Short mmCIF file of C-alpha atoms in Angstrom, two decimals:
data_model
loop_
_atom_site.label_atom_id
_atom_site.label_comp_id
_atom_site.label_asym_id
_atom_site.label_seq_id
_atom_site.Cartn_x
_atom_site.Cartn_y
_atom_site.Cartn_z
CA MET I 1 100.79 86.80 84.98
CA LEU I 2 101.16 90.12 83.30
CA LEU I 3 101.18 91.81 80.06
CA ASP I 4 102.26 95.60 79.83
CA VAL I 5 101.44 97.34 76.97
CA ALA I 6 104.67 96.91 75.06
CA GLY I 7 103.58 93.28 74.71
CA ARG I 8 106.30 91.75 77.40
CA LEU I 9 104.35 89.27 79.81
CA SER I 10 105.54 88.66 83.02
CA VAL I 11 105.16 85.33 85.12
CA GLN I 12 105.88 85.13 88.55
CA THR I 13 106.34 81.42 90.09
CA ALA I 14 103.40 80.80 92.79
CA ALA I 15 104.95 81.01 96.08
CA GLU I 16 104.81 78.16 98.16
CA VAL I 17 101.79 77.95 100.52
CA PRO I 18 103.09 78.06 104.34
CA GLY I 19 102.70 75.22 105.95
CA GLY I 20 102.09 73.02 102.26
CA VAL I 21 98.05 73.05 103.11
CA VAL I 22 95.56 75.43 101.50
CA ALA I 23 93.03 76.01 104.60
CA ASP I 24 91.18 78.14 102.86
CA ALA I 25 90.60 80.25 99.38
CA THR I 26 88.31 83.44 101.03
CA ALA I 27 90.16 86.37 100.36
CA ALA I 28 93.05 85.29 98.61
CA GLY I 29 92.39 87.61 95.55
CA ASP I 30 91.45 90.38 97.83
CA ALA I 31 94.92 89.71 99.53
CA TYR I 32 97.05 89.55 95.90
CA ARG I 33 95.30 92.47 94.58
CA ALA I 34 95.90 94.84 97.78
CA ALA I 35 99.46 93.52 98.15
CA PHE I 36 100.37 94.42 93.94
CA ALA I 37 98.35 97.91 94.46
CA LEU I 38 100.56 98.23 97.48
CA ALA I 39 103.83 97.68 95.62
CA VAL I 40 102.31 99.85 93.29
CA VAL I 41 101.99 102.80 95.20
CA GLU I 42 105.61 102.37 96.16
CA ALA I 43 107.07 102.24 92.74
CA ARG I 44 108.64 98.47 93.15
CA PRO I 45 109.50 96.96 89.88
CA VAL I 46 106.57 94.86 88.50
CA SER I 47 108.48 91.91 88.99
CA GLU I 48 108.52 92.78 92.25
CA CYS I 49 105.28 93.77 92.57
CA LEU I 50 104.48 90.26 91.36
CA ARG I 51 106.10 88.42 93.87
CA PHE I 52 104.63 90.39 97.08
CA ALA I 53 101.23 90.02 95.63
CA SER I 54 102.07 86.34 95.25
CA ALA I 55 103.27 86.12 98.56
CA ALA I 56 100.30 87.60 100.00
CA GLY I 57 97.97 85.43 98.43
CA ALA I 58 99.95 81.83 99.44
CA ILE I 59 99.50 83.28 102.92
CA ALA I 60 95.79 84.25 102.69
CA VAL I 61 95.01 80.26 101.46
CA SER I 62 96.54 79.15 104.52
CA ARG I 63 94.41 80.49 107.21
CA VAL I 64 90.45 79.91 107.28
CA GLY I 65 88.45 83.23 107.45
CA ALA I 66 88.53 86.51 105.13
CA VAL I 67 89.89 88.82 107.45
CA PRO I 68 91.72 86.76 109.61
CA SER I 69 93.77 85.44 106.64
CA LEU I 70 94.97 88.68 105.56
CA PRO I 71 98.50 88.63 105.91
CA ARG I 72 101.32 91.11 107.66
CA ARG I 73 103.95 93.11 105.27
CA ARG I 74 106.34 90.94 107.33
CA GLU I 75 105.32 88.06 106.72
CA CYS I 76 105.08 88.55 102.90
CA ASP I 77 108.69 90.05 102.88
CA GLU I 78 109.83 86.86 104.34
CA LEU I 79 108.09 84.40 102.07
CA CYS I 80 109.16 86.84 99.32
CA ALA I 81 112.98 86.12 100.21
CA ARG I 82 111.96 82.57 99.69
CA THR I 83 110.09 82.67 96.22
CA PRO I 84 112.08 83.55 92.72
CA VAL I 85 111.23 86.34 91.46
CA ALA I 86 109.02 87.01 88.62
CA GLU I 87 110.53 85.68 84.99
CA ALA I 88 109.42 87.59 81.39
CA ILE I 89 109.64 87.30 77.98
CA PRO I 90 109.99 90.47 76.26
CA ASP I 91 107.26 90.49 73.50
CA VAL I 92 104.28 88.36 73.05
CA ARG I 93 102.90 90.08 70.37
CA GLY I 94 105.08 89.48 67.06
CA GLY I 95 105.42 85.31 68.29
CA ALA I 96 108.87 84.99 67.88
CA THR I 97 109.34 85.22 71.27
CA ALA I 98 109.93 81.65 72.77
CA VAL I 99 108.20 79.54 75.22
CA MET I 100 106.87 79.77 77.86
CA ARG I 101 107.81 76.95 80.60
CA GLY I 102 105.72 73.61 80.68
CA GLY I 103 105.59 73.58 76.93
CA ALA I 104 103.67 76.15 75.87
CA SER I 105 105.34 76.89 71.76
CA ASP I 106 104.34 80.86 71.66
CA GLY I 107 103.48 83.30 74.49
CA SER I 108 99.36 83.57 73.50
CA ALA I 109 99.43 79.73 74.32
CA ALA I 110 101.69 80.44 77.18
CA ALA I 111 98.70 83.27 78.21
CA ALA I 112 96.02 81.31 77.26
CA ALA I 113 97.26 78.08 79.69
CA ALA I 114 97.56 80.06 82.23
CA SER I 115 94.62 81.76 82.16
CA GLN I 116 92.74 78.03 82.72
CA PRO I 117 91.72 76.96 86.10
CA ARG I 118 94.29 74.44 87.19
CA ALA I 119 93.72 71.78 90.04
CA SER I 120 95.43 72.81 93.25
CA PRO I 121 96.53 69.75 96.30
CA ALA I 122 93.92 70.17 98.12
CA GLY I 123 91.75 69.44 95.21
CA GLY I 124 89.89 72.58 94.39
CA LEU I 125 90.50 74.52 91.42
CA ARG I 126 92.31 77.75 91.41
CA GLY I 127 93.23 80.61 88.90
CA ALA I 128 96.51 81.33 87.74
CA GLY I 129 97.06 84.20 90.66
CA ASP I 130 95.67 82.73 93.57
CA GLY I 131 98.77 81.76 94.62
CA GLN I 132 99.27 77.64 94.70
CA SER I 133 102.26 76.57 93.39
CA ASP I 134 101.70 73.34 90.90
CA SER I 135 104.51 71.44 89.31
CA ARG I 136 104.64 73.03 85.54
CA TRP I 137 105.36 76.15 87.03
CA ALA I 138 107.63 74.37 89.61
CA ASN I 139 109.62 72.51 87.13
CA GLY I 140 109.59 75.32 84.66
CA HIS I 141 111.59 77.51 86.96
CA ALA I 142 114.04 74.93 87.96
CA GLY I 143 114.60 74.16 84.29
CA GLY I 144 114.86 77.90 83.14
CA GLY I 145 113.20 78.20 79.71
CA VAL I 146 113.00 81.80 79.84
CA PRO I 147 116.02 84.41 80.85
CA SER I 148 115.20 86.35 84.26
CA ALA I 149 114.10 89.70 83.96
CA ALA I 150 112.21 92.23 85.81
CA VAL I 151 110.12 94.27 83.11
CA ALA I 152 109.69 98.02 83.50
CA LEU I 153 106.04 99.34 83.38
CA PRO I 154 104.68 102.64 83.77
CA ILE I 155 103.14 102.28 87.00
CA LEU I 156 100.63 104.87 86.92
CA ASP I 157 99.51 105.01 82.92
CA SER I 158 95.87 106.00 84.01
CA ALA I 159 97.47 109.52 85.72
CA ARG I 160 99.07 110.09 82.40
CA ARG I 161 96.12 109.46 80.77
CA ALA I 162 94.38 111.86 82.89
CA ARG I 163 96.51 114.30 82.52
CA GLY I 164 96.19 113.92 78.55
CA GLY I 165 99.56 112.68 78.08
CA GLN I 166 100.51 111.61 74.34
CA ALA I 167 101.65 107.80 73.70
CA PRO I 168 105.00 106.61 75.03
CA ALA I 169 108.24 107.38 73.31
CA GLY I 170 108.63 103.65 72.35
CA GLY I 171 111.11 101.24 72.79
CA GLY I 172 113.16 101.93 69.74
CA LEU I 173 116.49 103.65 69.25
CA GLN I 174 115.10 106.92 67.74
CA CYS I 175 114.01 109.25 70.33
CA THR I 176 110.77 110.60 68.88
CA LEU I 177 110.47 113.08 71.97
CA GLY I 178 110.49 117.20 71.29
CA PHE I 179 113.00 119.41 71.94
CA ALA I 180 113.43 122.65 73.47
CA SER I 181 115.95 125.26 74.36
CA ARG I 182 116.40 128.22 76.69
CA LEU I 183 115.29 131.50 74.77
CA ASN I 184 117.85 133.81 76.79
CA SER I 185 120.80 131.80 75.26
CA MET I 186 119.51 133.26 71.70
CA ARG I 187 119.18 136.83 73.25
CA ASP I 188 122.80 136.81 75.51
CA GLY I 189 124.43 134.85 71.85
CA TRP I 190 122.38 137.24 69.32
CA ARG I 191 124.66 138.05 66.60
CA ALA I 192 123.65 141.00 64.01
CA GLU I 193 124.47 138.78 60.92
CA TRP I 194 121.44 136.37 61.57
CA GLY I 195 119.36 139.65 60.26
CA LEU I 196 117.02 139.21 62.92
CA PRO I 197 115.45 142.03 65.26
CA ASN I 198 116.83 141.43 68.70
CA ASP I 199 113.64 140.59 70.18
CA VAL I 200 111.29 137.93 71.34
CA LEU I 201 110.49 137.59 67.68
CA GLY I 202 113.78 137.54 66.54
CA TRP I 203 114.66 135.02 68.88
CA VAL I 204 112.06 132.37 67.84
CA GLY I 205 113.11 132.96 64.47
CA ALA I 206 116.57 132.08 65.62
CA GLN I 207 115.46 129.02 67.27
CA GLY I 208 113.47 128.12 64.40
CA ARG I 209 117.38 128.16 62.61
CA VAL I 210 118.34 124.86 65.18
CA ARG I 211 118.13 121.59 63.24
CA GLY I 212 115.98 119.31 65.22
CA LEU I 213 114.26 121.92 67.85
CA SER I 214 110.05 121.64 67.57
CA LEU I 215 109.19 123.64 70.71
CA VAL I 216 109.73 126.68 72.27
CA ASP I 217 109.68 127.44 76.37
CA PHE I 218 108.63 131.06 76.85
CA ASN I 219 109.53 132.61 80.62
CA TYR I 220 106.62 134.85 81.62
CA PRO I 221 106.21 137.38 82.16
CA GLN I 222 109.79 138.19 81.35
CA HIS I 223 109.41 137.17 77.42
CA LEU I 224 105.83 137.68 76.45
CA ALA I 225 104.75 141.23 78.58
CA GLY I 226 103.51 144.08 76.36
CA VAL I 227 103.71 141.41 73.30
CA ASP I 228 100.99 140.77 70.74
CA LEU I 229 100.42 137.13 71.17
CA ALA I 230 98.72 136.73 67.62
CA GLN I 231 102.61 138.30 66.53
CA VAL I 232 104.52 135.30 68.52
CA LYS I 233 102.04 132.96 67.06
CA GLN I 234 103.01 134.00 63.32
CA ALA I 235 106.43 133.88 64.50
CA LEU I 236 106.40 130.33 65.87
CA GLN I 237 104.66 129.34 62.45
CA THR I 238 106.87 131.12 60.52
CA SER I 239 110.07 129.29 62.09
CA ASN I 240 108.05 125.72 62.07
CA LEU I 241 108.01 125.93 65.62
CA ARG I 242 105.22 125.55 68.69
CA ALA I 243 105.09 126.28 71.87
CA GLY I 244 105.53 123.82 74.18
CA ALA I 245 105.63 125.68 78.07
CA ILE I 246 105.16 128.67 79.85
CA CYS I 247 107.62 128.85 82.38
CA MET I 248 106.93 131.82 85.11
CA ARG I 249 109.72 134.07 86.16
CA TYR I 250 108.58 136.27 89.17
CA THR I 251 110.46 139.25 89.98
CA LYS I 252 112.28 141.51 92.86
CA GLU I 253 109.06 142.47 94.11
CA HIS I 254 108.16 138.60 94.80
CA GLN I 255 111.46 138.72 96.98
CA ARG I 256 110.52 137.61 100.16
CA GLY I 257 108.14 134.92 98.30
CA GLY I 258 105.91 134.63 95.55
CA PHE I 259 103.18 131.83 96.77
CA THR I 260 104.92 132.11 100.30
CA ASN I 261 105.25 135.62 101.05
CA PRO I 262 103.77 136.67 104.15
CA ASP I 263 101.64 139.68 102.61
CA PRO I 264 98.21 138.07 101.45
CA GLU I 265 98.40 140.63 99.16
CA LEU I 266 101.28 139.55 97.22
CA ARG I 267 100.45 136.01 97.67
CA ARG I 268 97.23 136.74 96.15
CA ARG I 269 99.22 138.66 93.27
CA ALA I 270 101.97 135.77 92.46
CA ILE I 271 98.65 133.46 92.17
CA GLN I 272 97.31 135.72 89.45
CA MET I 273 100.24 135.84 87.61
CA ALA I 274 100.41 132.03 87.31
CA LEU I 275 96.71 131.96 86.56
CA ASP I 276 97.74 134.69 83.53
CA GLY I 277 100.55 132.43 82.49
CA CYS I 278 97.86 129.23 81.53
CA GLY I 279 95.77 131.76 80.01
CA VAL I 280 99.02 132.51 77.60
CA ALA I 281 99.58 128.83 77.67
CA ARG I 282 96.59 128.48 76.50
CA GLN I 283 96.16 131.10 73.75
CA LEU I 284 99.77 130.11 72.28
CA GLY I 285 98.38 126.22 72.77
CA ALA I 286 101.32 125.44 75.06
CA SER I 287 100.45 122.47 77.29
CA GLU I 288 101.84 123.12 80.51
CA LEU I 289 103.07 125.89 83.08
CA VAL I 290 106.09 125.37 84.91
CA VAL I 291 107.03 127.32 88.10
CA TRP I 292 109.64 128.15 89.33
CA SER I 293 110.06 130.92 91.91
CA ALA I 294 113.44 132.58 93.07
CA TYR I 295 112.00 133.63 95.68
CA ASP I 296 109.86 130.78 98.03
CA GLY I 297 111.92 130.00 100.65
CA TYR I 298 114.22 131.73 103.83
CA ASP I 299 117.87 131.93 104.35
CA TYR I 300 118.36 132.10 108.18
CA ASN I 301 117.28 129.56 110.77
CA MET I 302 114.47 130.42 112.88
CA GLN I 303 113.22 132.92 110.01
CA ALA I 304 110.33 130.92 108.28
CA ASP I 305 107.27 128.89 109.74
CA TYR I 306 107.69 126.02 107.89
CA PRO I 307 104.12 124.41 108.08
CA VAL I 308 102.05 127.54 107.04
CA MET I 309 104.84 127.77 104.16
CA TRP I 310 104.30 124.47 103.02
CA ALA I 311 100.26 124.87 103.38
CA ARG I 312 100.31 127.97 100.79
CA VAL I 313 102.31 126.57 98.74
CA VAL I 314 99.94 123.42 98.60
CA ASP I 315 96.68 125.88 98.60
CA ALA I 316 98.45 127.88 95.72
CA PHE I 317 98.89 125.02 93.22
CA ARG I 318 95.66 123.38 94.15
CA GLU I 319 93.44 126.75 93.13
CA ILE I 320 96.21 126.89 90.13
CA CYS I 321 95.28 123.40 88.52
CA ASP I 322 91.40 123.91 89.46
CA ALA I 323 91.07 126.78 87.72
CA PHE I 324 92.55 125.51 84.43
CA PRO I 325 92.17 121.77 84.38
CA ASP I 326 93.24 121.46 80.87
CA ILE I 327 97.01 122.71 81.68
CA LYS I 328 99.47 120.68 83.38
CA ILE I 329 100.70 122.77 85.92
CA SER I 330 104.34 121.82 87.54
CA LEU I 331 106.80 122.55 90.00
CA GLU I 332 110.43 122.72 89.27
CA PHE I 333 111.92 122.38 92.27
CA LYS I 334 115.64 124.08 93.24
CA PRO I 335 117.46 123.59 96.69
CA THR I 336 119.30 126.97 96.94
CA ASP I 337 119.72 129.88 94.72
CA GLU I 338 121.67 133.32 95.04
CA ASN I 339 118.45 135.12 96.17
CA THR I 340 116.79 132.21 98.67
CA ARG I 341 119.35 130.12 100.34
CA PHE I 342 117.13 127.37 101.31
CA PHE I 343 113.79 126.42 98.78
CA ALA I 344 110.38 125.54 100.27
CA VAL I 345 110.34 122.35 98.12
CA PRO I 346 114.29 122.08 98.36
CA THR I 347 114.49 117.79 96.92
CA THR I 348 112.97 115.50 94.71
CA GLY I 349 111.33 113.91 97.99
CA ALA I 350 109.80 116.90 98.97
CA ALA I 351 108.25 117.68 95.64
CA LEU I 352 106.98 114.16 95.52
CA LEU I 353 105.16 114.97 99.07
CA LEU I 354 104.13 118.02 97.65
CA ALA I 355 102.67 116.39 94.11
CA HIS I 356 100.86 113.78 96.76
CA GLU I 357 99.24 116.59 99.00
CA VAL I 358 98.23 118.92 95.99
CA ASP I 359 96.63 116.16 94.71
CA ARG I 360 95.70 117.00 91.48
CA PRO I 361 95.79 114.85 88.53
CA ASN I 362 97.25 117.80 86.23
CA PHE I 363 99.62 118.77 88.92
CA GLY I 364 103.44 117.15 88.35
CA LEU I 365 107.13 118.12 88.36
CA THR I 366 109.46 119.18 86.15
CA LEU I 367 113.13 117.94 86.94
CA ASP I 368 116.54 119.78 85.95
CA VAL I 369 119.59 118.11 85.68
CA GLY I 370 121.33 121.23 87.68
CA HIS I 371 118.73 121.29 90.46
CA CYS I 372 119.35 117.40 91.07
CA ILE I 373 123.16 117.48 91.23
CA MET I 374 123.19 120.88 93.23
CA ALA I 375 121.07 118.79 95.44
CA GLY I 376 123.32 115.89 95.70
CA GLU I 377 120.60 113.65 93.89
CA ASN I 378 120.89 111.20 90.99
CA PRO I 379 118.62 112.86 88.04
CA ALA I 380 118.17 109.33 87.03
CA GLN I 381 117.01 107.96 90.45
CA SER I 382 115.07 111.19 90.62
CA ALA I 383 113.34 110.48 87.32
CA ALA I 384 112.19 106.83 88.48
CA MET I 385 110.72 107.61 91.56
CA VAL I 386 108.68 110.31 89.93
CA GLY I 387 107.90 108.63 86.97
CA ALA I 388 106.89 105.90 88.28
CA ARG I 389 104.06 107.90 90.05
CA GLY I 390 103.20 109.50 86.96
CA LYS I 391 103.97 112.99 87.74
CA LEU I 392 107.61 113.81 85.53
CA PHE I 393 105.37 116.61 83.81
CA GLY I 394 108.46 118.04 82.38
CA VAL I 395 112.73 117.16 82.07
CA GLN I 396 115.51 119.80 82.12
CA LEU I 397 118.67 118.89 80.46
CA ASN I 398 121.96 120.73 81.43
CA ASP I 399 125.48 119.12 83.18
CA GLY I 400 127.79 120.55 85.93
CA HIS I 401 130.85 120.49 87.49
CA SER I 402 128.95 119.09 90.85
CA ARG I 403 130.33 122.13 93.11
CA LEU I 404 128.48 123.42 95.88
CA ALA I 405 125.48 125.06 95.20
CA ALA I 406 127.17 125.89 91.84
CA GLU I 407 124.77 125.76 88.28
CA ASP I 408 127.01 125.61 85.42
CA GLY I 409 124.59 125.19 82.38
CA LEU I 410 126.75 122.98 80.66
CA MET I 411 125.58 121.43 77.37
CA PHE I 412 124.22 117.81 78.06
CA GLY I 413 126.50 114.93 79.00
CA SER I 414 129.28 117.01 78.80
CA VAL I 415 130.88 116.33 81.94
CA HIS I 416 128.75 113.02 83.45
CA ARG I 417 128.60 111.06 80.51
CA SER I 418 127.32 107.98 82.10
CA MET I 419 124.80 109.96 84.56
CA ALA I 420 123.26 111.50 80.91
CA LEU I 421 123.02 108.04 79.82
CA GLU I 422 121.51 106.43 83.28
CA LEU I 423 118.63 109.45 82.79
CA MET I 424 118.21 108.67 79.39
CA LEU I 425 117.60 104.60 80.32
CA TRP I 426 115.11 105.68 82.98
CA LEU I 427 113.05 107.67 80.83
CA ARG I 428 112.86 105.22 78.41
CA ARG I 429 111.93 102.98 81.23
CA THR I 430 109.33 105.16 82.66
CA ARG I 431 107.77 105.88 79.15
CA PHE I 432 108.35 109.89 80.12
CA ASP I 433 105.91 111.44 76.93
CA GLY I 434 106.92 115.16 77.90
CA HIS I 435 109.41 117.68 75.92
CA LEU I 436 113.35 117.53 76.92
CA TYR I 437 114.04 121.01 77.48
CA PHE I 438 117.85 122.44 77.00
CA ASP I 439 118.48 124.62 80.14
CA THR I 440 122.01 125.85 79.22
CA PHE I 441 124.45 129.00 79.78
CA PRO I 442 126.59 129.46 75.62
CA ARG I 443 128.67 131.64 76.95
CA ASN I 444 131.00 132.10 74.52
CA GLU I 445 129.45 129.35 72.24
CA ASP I 446 127.25 130.06 69.01
CA PRO I 447 123.67 129.16 70.83
CA ILE I 448 122.35 127.52 67.62
CA ALA I 449 125.47 125.51 67.48
CA GLU I 450 125.42 124.79 70.90
CA ALA I 451 121.51 123.45 70.61
CA GLU I 452 122.11 121.33 67.51
CA TYR I 453 125.08 119.57 69.94
CA ASN I 454 122.47 119.14 73.04
CA ILE I 455 119.66 117.80 70.49
CA ARG I 456 122.23 115.24 68.95
CA ALA I 457 123.57 114.33 72.36
CA ALA I 458 120.44 113.46 73.44
CA ARG I 459 119.24 111.62 70.53
CA ALA I 460 122.73 109.74 70.71
CA LEU I 461 122.36 108.62 74.17
CA TRP I 462 118.87 107.71 73.84
CA ALA I 463 119.86 105.41 71.28
CA ARG I 464 122.57 104.21 73.56
CA ALA I 465 120.13 103.35 76.24
CA GLY I 466 118.42 101.26 74.12
CA ARG I 467 120.91 99.35 72.77
CA LEU I 468 121.22 98.55 76.72
CA GLU I 469 117.86 97.58 77.33
CA ALA I 470 118.32 95.45 74.10
CA ALA I 471 122.05 94.17 75.61
CA GLY I 472 120.23 92.71 78.65
CA VAL I 473 121.39 95.84 81.14
CA GLN I 474 117.89 94.71 83.51
CA GLU I 475 119.27 90.94 83.94
CA ARG I 476 123.03 91.51 83.81
CA VAL I 477 122.99 94.59 85.88
CA LEU I 478 119.60 96.22 87.57
CA ALA I 479 118.72 92.78 88.87
CA ARG I 480 122.01 91.83 90.25
CA GLN I 481 122.64 95.48 91.39
CA ASP I 482 126.10 94.82 89.98
CA ALA I 483 128.64 97.84 89.39
CA LEU I 484 131.05 95.43 88.20
CA ALA I 485 128.78 94.34 85.10
CA ALA I 486 127.27 97.89 85.20
CA LEU I 487 130.65 99.21 83.97
CA GLU I 488 131.52 96.17 82.08
CA LEU I 489 128.39 96.66 79.44
CA LEU I 490 129.11 100.31 79.19
CA ASP I 491 132.99 98.95 78.25
CA GLU I 492 130.62 97.25 75.40
CA MET I 493 128.90 100.03 74.38
CA GLU I 494 131.63 102.41 74.40
CA ARG I 495 131.96 104.15 70.51
CA PRO I 496 131.41 108.38 69.48
CA LEU I 497 128.29 109.47 70.41
CA ARG I 498 127.51 110.48 66.76
CA GLU I 499 127.69 106.69 65.30
CA GLU I 500 124.82 105.94 67.72
CA LEU I 501 122.80 108.31 65.16
CA GLU I 502 124.09 106.39 62.21
CA ASP I 503 122.09 103.18 62.80
#
């Protein structure tokens, strides 16, 4: 069994020992732990991790010896197919959730009972995780005292702690994450009646009028070159805002690439700009540097040496991470752009591979909804993959019409409402603890009102995702991969977004 940080207890029925005879318990625990760790790294749901581990332990005890008893993946997969998935008790901390199979009356009693050694059919004593079935558990599964559910678990909370992450946003309906919005929207939509200067300090002042906004993300060097940082800090304080992230913006000087430029001097300059950006982040109290380069890529076939380009990106990020271990460094990938038709890191999968090769605890990814749409990806799936590995440092919210290579920057949830809802569900499930940034382009809308709408929509969809969890989306939909059940559950949830904020 496994108790997660939210108080949810997952209980795995012991897998059947192949052949029905326990030959040797040596290495059973090793097999169990190794299989569980493998499943975690592969970002499987915690219920699947428990079942896979249980199968490995059961196979190990059916053979004599240590190394010879360790199972192969195929054997574990075959046994998993015959083993029930782990069941869950939603919250054992409050004492109000029910009952463990086999007669325990509350979650704590169940945990205590399961931790006691019990007799195995072979006459030895076996612990709760050793892979041998017992009639209490088997009968309980058949009788079904607890609804079947796979429980979401933050796969790598240790990675989050290593990079200084905060406590998870929580399982309630209220979204406690911070919000930031595109500063250039205040520049583009500047209005004389605001009575503010049309410069970065005035734009910060305008954002201070956005209800619900708590953070400002600055582009570097675009917003801050030649600006007195003491004045910026004062403007933030006056507007009751804080610096959230510094976002790198390279210029035409790096048209042939920033980190990937074939000219070593220009590569060095691009890296130094990022290092300078980290220094600015530290001075302003921002926790993150987000790197998006409009130019790191190529336009034509036969133009680029792909392994060399990739190695340059890896080396650049390693240097930056090592120089500023207290700053989170994240890549914002994009598949294509008018400046670069093919980016060096064009997909979520490629970005995760990059994170693996950079191999620094303070390196992660920032996902932009519009960029995921452009790449033909589902933002929720991308968030689930990255979040499960503890590498989701930032999320940029927007929407678009899914036209090829188009980036519309529309208000969040305005086009793909169910997609936006699913994204919020998976941010909750992976316990995302960064802040949400609205990368939208209000061409004709009041930028203050537009930002406020985005915040209301995000909070409402976050609350609706919480209602989906409470309504059993895991058991009713996800565990069964049932599209009709998903649509029916969404119909049950349907109501104006503003009503989500009234509960």
